mmCIF file of C-alpha atoms and ligand atoms in Angstrom:
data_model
loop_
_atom_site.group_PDB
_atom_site.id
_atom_site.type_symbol
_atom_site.label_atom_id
_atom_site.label_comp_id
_atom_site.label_asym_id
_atom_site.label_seq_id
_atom_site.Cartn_x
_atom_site.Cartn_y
_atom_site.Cartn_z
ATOM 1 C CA UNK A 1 0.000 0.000 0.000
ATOM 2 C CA UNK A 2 1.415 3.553 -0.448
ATOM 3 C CA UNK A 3 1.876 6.490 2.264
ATOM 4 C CA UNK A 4 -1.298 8.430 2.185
ATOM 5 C CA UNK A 5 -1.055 11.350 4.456
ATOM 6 C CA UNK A 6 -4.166 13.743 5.575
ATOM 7 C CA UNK A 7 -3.817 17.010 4.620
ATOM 8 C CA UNK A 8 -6.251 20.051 4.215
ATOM 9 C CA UNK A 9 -5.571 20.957 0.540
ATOM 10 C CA UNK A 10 -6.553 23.946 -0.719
ATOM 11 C CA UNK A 11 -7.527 25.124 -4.396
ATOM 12 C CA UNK A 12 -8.206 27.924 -6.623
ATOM 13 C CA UNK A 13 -10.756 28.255 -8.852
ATOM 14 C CA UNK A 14 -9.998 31.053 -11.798
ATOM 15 C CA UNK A 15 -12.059 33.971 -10.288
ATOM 16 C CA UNK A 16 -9.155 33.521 -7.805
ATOM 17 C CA UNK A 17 -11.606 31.732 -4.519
ATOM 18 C CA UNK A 18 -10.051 29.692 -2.932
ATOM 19 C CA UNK A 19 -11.795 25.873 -1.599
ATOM 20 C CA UNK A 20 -10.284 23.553 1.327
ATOM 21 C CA UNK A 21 -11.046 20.221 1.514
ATOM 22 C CA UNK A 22 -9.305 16.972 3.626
ATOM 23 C CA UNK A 23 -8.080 15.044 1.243
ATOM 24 C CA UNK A 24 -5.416 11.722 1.667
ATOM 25 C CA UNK A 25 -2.507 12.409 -0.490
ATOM 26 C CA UNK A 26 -0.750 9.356 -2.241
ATOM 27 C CA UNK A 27 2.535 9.357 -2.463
ATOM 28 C CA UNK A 28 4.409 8.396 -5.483
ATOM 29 C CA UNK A 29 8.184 8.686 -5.736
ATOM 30 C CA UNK A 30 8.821 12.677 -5.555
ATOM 31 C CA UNK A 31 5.358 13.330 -6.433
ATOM 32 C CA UNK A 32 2.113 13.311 -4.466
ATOM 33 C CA UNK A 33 -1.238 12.452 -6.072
ATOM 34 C CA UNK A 34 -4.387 14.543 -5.184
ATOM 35 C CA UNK A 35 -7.392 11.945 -6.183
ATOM 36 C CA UNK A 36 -10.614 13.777 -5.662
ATOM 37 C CA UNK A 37 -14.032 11.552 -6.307
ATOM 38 C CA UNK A 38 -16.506 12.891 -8.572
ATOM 39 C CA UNK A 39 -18.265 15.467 -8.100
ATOM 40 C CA UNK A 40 -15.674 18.012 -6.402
ATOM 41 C CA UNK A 41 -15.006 21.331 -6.314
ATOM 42 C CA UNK A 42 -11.040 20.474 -5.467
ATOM 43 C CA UNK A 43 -11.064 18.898 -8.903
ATOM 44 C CA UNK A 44 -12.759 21.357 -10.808
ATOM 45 C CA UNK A 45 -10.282 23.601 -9.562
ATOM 46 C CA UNK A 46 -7.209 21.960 -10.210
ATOM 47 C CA UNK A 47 -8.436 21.943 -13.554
ATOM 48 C CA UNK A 48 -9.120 25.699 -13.846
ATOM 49 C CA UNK A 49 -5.554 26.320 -11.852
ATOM 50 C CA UNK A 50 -3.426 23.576 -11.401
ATOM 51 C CA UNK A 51 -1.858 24.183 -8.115
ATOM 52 C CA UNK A 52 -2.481 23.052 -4.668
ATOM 53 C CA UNK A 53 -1.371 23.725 -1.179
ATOM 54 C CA UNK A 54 -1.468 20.809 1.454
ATOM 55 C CA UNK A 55 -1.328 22.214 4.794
ATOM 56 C CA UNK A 56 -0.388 19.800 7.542
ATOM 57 C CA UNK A 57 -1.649 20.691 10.778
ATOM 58 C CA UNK A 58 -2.711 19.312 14.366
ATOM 59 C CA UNK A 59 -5.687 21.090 14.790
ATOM 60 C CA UNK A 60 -8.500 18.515 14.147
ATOM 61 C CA UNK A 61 -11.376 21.106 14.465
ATOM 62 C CA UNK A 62 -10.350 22.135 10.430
ATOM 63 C CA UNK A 63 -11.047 18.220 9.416
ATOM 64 C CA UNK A 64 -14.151 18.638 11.445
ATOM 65 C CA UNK A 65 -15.137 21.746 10.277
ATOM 66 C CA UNK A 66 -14.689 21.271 6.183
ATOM 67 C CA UNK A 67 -17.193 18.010 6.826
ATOM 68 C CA UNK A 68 -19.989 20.272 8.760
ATOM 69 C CA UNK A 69 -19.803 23.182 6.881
ATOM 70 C CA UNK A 70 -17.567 25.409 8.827
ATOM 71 C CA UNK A 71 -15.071 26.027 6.044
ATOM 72 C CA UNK A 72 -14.003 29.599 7.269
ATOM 73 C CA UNK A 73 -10.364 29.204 8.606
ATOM 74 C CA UNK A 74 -7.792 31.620 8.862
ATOM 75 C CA UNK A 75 -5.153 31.894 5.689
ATOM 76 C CA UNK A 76 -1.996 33.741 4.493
ATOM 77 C CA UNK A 77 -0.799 33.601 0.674
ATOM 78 C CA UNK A 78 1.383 30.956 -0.427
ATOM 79 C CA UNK A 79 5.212 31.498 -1.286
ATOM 80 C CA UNK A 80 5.496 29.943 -4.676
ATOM 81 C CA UNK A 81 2.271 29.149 -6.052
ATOM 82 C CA UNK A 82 -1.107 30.630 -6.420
ATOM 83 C CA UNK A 83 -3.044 29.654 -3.827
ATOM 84 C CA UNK A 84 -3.568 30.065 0.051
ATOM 85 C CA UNK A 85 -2.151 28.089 3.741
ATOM 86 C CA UNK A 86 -3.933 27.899 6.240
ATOM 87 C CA UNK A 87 -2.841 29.845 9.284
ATOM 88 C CA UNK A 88 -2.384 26.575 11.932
ATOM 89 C CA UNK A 89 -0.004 24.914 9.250
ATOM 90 C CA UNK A 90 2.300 23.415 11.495
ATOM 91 C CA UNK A 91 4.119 23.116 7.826
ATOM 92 C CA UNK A 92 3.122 22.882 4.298
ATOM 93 C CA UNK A 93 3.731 21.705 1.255
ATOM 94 C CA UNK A 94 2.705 24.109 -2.254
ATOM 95 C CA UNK A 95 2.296 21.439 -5.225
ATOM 96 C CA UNK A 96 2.263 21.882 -9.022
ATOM 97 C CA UNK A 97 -0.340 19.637 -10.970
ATOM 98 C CA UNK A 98 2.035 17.531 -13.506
ATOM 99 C CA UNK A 99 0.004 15.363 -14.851
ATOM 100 C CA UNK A 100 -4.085 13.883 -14.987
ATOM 101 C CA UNK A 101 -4.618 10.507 -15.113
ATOM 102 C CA UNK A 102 -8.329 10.216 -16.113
ATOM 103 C CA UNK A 103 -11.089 8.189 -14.198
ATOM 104 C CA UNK A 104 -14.880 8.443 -14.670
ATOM 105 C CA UNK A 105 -14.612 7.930 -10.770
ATOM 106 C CA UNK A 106 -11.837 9.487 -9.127
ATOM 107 C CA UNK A 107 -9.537 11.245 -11.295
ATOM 108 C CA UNK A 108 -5.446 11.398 -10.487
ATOM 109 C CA UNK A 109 -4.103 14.715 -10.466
ATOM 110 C CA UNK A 110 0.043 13.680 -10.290
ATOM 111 C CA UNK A 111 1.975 16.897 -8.499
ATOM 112 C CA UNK A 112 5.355 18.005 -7.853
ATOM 113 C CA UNK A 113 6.443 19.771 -4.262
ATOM 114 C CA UNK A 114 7.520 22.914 -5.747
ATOM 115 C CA UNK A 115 7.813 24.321 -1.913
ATOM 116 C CA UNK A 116 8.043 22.894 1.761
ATOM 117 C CA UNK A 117 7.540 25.320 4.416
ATOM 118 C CA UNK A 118 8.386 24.432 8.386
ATOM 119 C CA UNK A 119 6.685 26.767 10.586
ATOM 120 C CA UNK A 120 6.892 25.179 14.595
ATOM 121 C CA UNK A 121 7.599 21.732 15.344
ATOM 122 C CA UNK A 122 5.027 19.271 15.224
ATOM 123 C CA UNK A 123 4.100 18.297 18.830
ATOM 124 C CA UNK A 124 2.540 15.239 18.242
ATOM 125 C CA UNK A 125 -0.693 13.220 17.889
ATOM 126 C CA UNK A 126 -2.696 11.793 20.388
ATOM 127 C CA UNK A 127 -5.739 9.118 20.333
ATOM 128 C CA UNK A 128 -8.429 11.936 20.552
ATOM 129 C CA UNK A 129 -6.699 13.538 17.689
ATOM 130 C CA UNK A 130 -6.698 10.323 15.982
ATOM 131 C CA UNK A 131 -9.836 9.411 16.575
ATOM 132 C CA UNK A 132 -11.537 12.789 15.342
ATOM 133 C CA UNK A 133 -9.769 12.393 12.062
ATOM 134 C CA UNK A 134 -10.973 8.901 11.447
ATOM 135 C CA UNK A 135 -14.439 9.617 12.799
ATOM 136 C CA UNK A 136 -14.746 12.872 9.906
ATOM 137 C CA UNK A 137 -14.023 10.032 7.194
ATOM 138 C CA UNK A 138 -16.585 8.061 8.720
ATOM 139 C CA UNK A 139 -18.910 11.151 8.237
ATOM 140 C CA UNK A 140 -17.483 11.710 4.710
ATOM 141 C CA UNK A 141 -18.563 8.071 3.517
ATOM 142 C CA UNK A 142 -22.074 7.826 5.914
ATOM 143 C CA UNK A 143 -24.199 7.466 2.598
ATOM 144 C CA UNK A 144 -21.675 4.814 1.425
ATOM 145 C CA UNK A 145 -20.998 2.521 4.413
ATOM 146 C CA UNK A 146 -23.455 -0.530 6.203
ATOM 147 C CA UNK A 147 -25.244 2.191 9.333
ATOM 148 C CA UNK A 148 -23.443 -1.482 11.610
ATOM 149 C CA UNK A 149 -20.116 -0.719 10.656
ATOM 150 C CA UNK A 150 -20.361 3.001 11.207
ATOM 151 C CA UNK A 151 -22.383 2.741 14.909
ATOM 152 C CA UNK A 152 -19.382 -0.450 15.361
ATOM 153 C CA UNK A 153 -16.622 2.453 14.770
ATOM 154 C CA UNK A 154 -18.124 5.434 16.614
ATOM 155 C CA UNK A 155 -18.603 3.477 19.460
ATOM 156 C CA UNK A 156 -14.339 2.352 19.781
ATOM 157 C CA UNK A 157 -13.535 6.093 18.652
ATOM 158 C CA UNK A 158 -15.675 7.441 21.420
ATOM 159 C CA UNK A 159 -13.222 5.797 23.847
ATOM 160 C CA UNK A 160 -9.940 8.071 22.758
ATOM 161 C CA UNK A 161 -12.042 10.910 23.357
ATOM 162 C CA UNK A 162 -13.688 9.879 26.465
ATOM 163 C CA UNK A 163 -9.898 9.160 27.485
ATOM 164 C CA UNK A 164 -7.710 11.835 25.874
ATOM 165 C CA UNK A 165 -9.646 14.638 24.054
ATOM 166 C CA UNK A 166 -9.014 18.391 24.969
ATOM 167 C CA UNK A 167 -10.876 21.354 24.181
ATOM 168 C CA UNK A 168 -10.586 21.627 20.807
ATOM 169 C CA UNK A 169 -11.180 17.802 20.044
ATOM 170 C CA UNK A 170 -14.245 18.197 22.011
ATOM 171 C CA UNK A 171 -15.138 21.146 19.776
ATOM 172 C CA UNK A 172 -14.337 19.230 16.894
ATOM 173 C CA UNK A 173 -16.334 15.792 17.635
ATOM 174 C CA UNK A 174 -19.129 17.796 19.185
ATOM 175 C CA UNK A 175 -19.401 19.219 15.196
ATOM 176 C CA UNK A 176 -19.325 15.473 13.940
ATOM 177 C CA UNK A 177 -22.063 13.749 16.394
ATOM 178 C CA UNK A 178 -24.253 17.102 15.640
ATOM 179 C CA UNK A 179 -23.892 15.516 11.452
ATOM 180 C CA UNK A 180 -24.353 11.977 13.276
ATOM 181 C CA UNK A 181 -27.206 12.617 14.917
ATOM 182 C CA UNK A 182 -29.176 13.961 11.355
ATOM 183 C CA UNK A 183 -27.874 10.423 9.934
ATOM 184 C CA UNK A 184 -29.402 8.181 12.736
ATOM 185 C CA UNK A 185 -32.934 10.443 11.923
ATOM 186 C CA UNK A 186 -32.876 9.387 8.015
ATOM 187 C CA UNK A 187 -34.156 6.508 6.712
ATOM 188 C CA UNK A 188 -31.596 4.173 5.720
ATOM 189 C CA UNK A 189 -31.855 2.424 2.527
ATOM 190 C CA UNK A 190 -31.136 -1.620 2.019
ATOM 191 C CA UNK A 191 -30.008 -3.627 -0.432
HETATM 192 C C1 FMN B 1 -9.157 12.661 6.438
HETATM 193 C C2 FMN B 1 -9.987 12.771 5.189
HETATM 194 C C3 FMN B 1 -9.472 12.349 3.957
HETATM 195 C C4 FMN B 1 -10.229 12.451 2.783
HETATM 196 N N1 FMN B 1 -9.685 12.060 1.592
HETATM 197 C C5 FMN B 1 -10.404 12.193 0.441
HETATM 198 C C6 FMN B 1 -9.836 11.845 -0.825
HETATM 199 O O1 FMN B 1 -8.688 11.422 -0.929
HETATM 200 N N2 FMN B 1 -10.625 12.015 -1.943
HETATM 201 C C7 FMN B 1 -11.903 12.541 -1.854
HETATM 202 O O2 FMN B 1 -12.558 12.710 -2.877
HETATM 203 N N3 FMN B 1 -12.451 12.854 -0.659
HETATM 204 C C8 FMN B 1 -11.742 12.710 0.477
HETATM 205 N N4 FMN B 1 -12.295 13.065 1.672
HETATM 206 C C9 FMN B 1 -13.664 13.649 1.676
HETATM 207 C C10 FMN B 1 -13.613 15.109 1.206
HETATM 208 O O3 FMN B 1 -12.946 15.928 2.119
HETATM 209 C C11 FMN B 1 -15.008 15.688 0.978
HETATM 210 O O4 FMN B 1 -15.794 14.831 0.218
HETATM 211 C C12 FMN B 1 -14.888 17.032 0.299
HETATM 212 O O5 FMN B 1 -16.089 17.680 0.395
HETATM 213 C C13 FMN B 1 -14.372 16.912 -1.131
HETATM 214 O O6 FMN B 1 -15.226 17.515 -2.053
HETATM 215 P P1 FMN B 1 -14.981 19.014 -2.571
HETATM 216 O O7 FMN B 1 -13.649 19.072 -3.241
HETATM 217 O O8 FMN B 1 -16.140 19.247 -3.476
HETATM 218 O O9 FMN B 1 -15.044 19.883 -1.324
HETATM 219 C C14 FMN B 1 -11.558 12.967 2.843
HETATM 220 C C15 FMN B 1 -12.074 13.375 4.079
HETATM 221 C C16 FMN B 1 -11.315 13.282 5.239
HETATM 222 C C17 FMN B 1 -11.901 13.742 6.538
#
């Protein structure tokens, strides 16, 4: 399998706004792949402006917030591309779109590191962390996975956070179990 790391990646569209979205990025060699699914406004951009800026950072409440519609978070220009970091970058990488590798599904967009900015040192991970950032790809995919497997998950995640969560991955799993909640009201659909 190959390294994908979880980065907030943000885009430009060519009226110059900019879109952040988590997104896994594959790595390949020197290069790092951006594979958005169908529909997505990441991959519309990167077709209007093919740059990107992956901005690594600890604070879970921006993985939480782009997947329950708080997508206001503090930025500052990029060095080397066009495009935008976000402010709690512990660092950041500003990527170059070098090639497309076509899918009616979930199109490859191949990019170069052009620039790798260091702004603190990173201080770390822990469980609550963790568990927040699995827990918003659980509420990415809650139209797509069996409602037994999700409730199965929520219920071991809930332990890191019982056990290790501060403030802000309170704040940020608060924002998930609010989209949870409106998911255990639908009707679910079976095969
Ligand atoms: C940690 C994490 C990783 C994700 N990785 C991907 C990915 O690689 N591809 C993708 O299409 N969506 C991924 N998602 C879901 C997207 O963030 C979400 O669907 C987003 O809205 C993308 O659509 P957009 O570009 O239209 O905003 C991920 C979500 C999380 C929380």
């Amino acid at each position: 399998m190959p390294r994908i790391v979880e980065t907030i990646v943000m885009t430009m569209n060519a009226t110059g706004e900019a879109h952040i979205a988590p997104l896994g990025l594959i790595e390949e060699g020197d290069a790092w792949v951006i594979a958005p699914f169908r529909p997505s406004r990441t991959l519309d951009n990167l077709r209007q402006v093919p740059f990107a800026v992956a901005s690594h950072t600890d604070d879970v409440r921006v993985f939480s917030g782009c997947l329950t519609g708080r997508k206001t978070w503090p930025t500052r220009p990029a060095e080397k591309v066009t495009g935008v970091v976000l402010d709690s970058a512990v660092s950041h990488w500003e990527l170059a779109v070098d090639g497309i590798s076509e899918d009616d599904v979930r199109p490859r967009f191949t990019c170069r590191v052009v620039h790798t900015v260091s702004h603190r040192p990173w201080q770390g991970f822990n469980r609550a962390q963790s568990a927040v950032l699995e827990c918003a790809v659980l509420v990415s995919r809650l139209k797509m996975l069996p409602p037994e497997k999700i409730e199965a998950e929520l219920k071991y995640l809930e332990i890191a956070i019982s056990k290790t969560a501060g403030p802000r991955e309170e704040e940020a799993w608060g924002w998930l179990m609010e989209r949870v909640e409106a998911w255990r009201g639908e009707p679910k659909l079976r095969a």
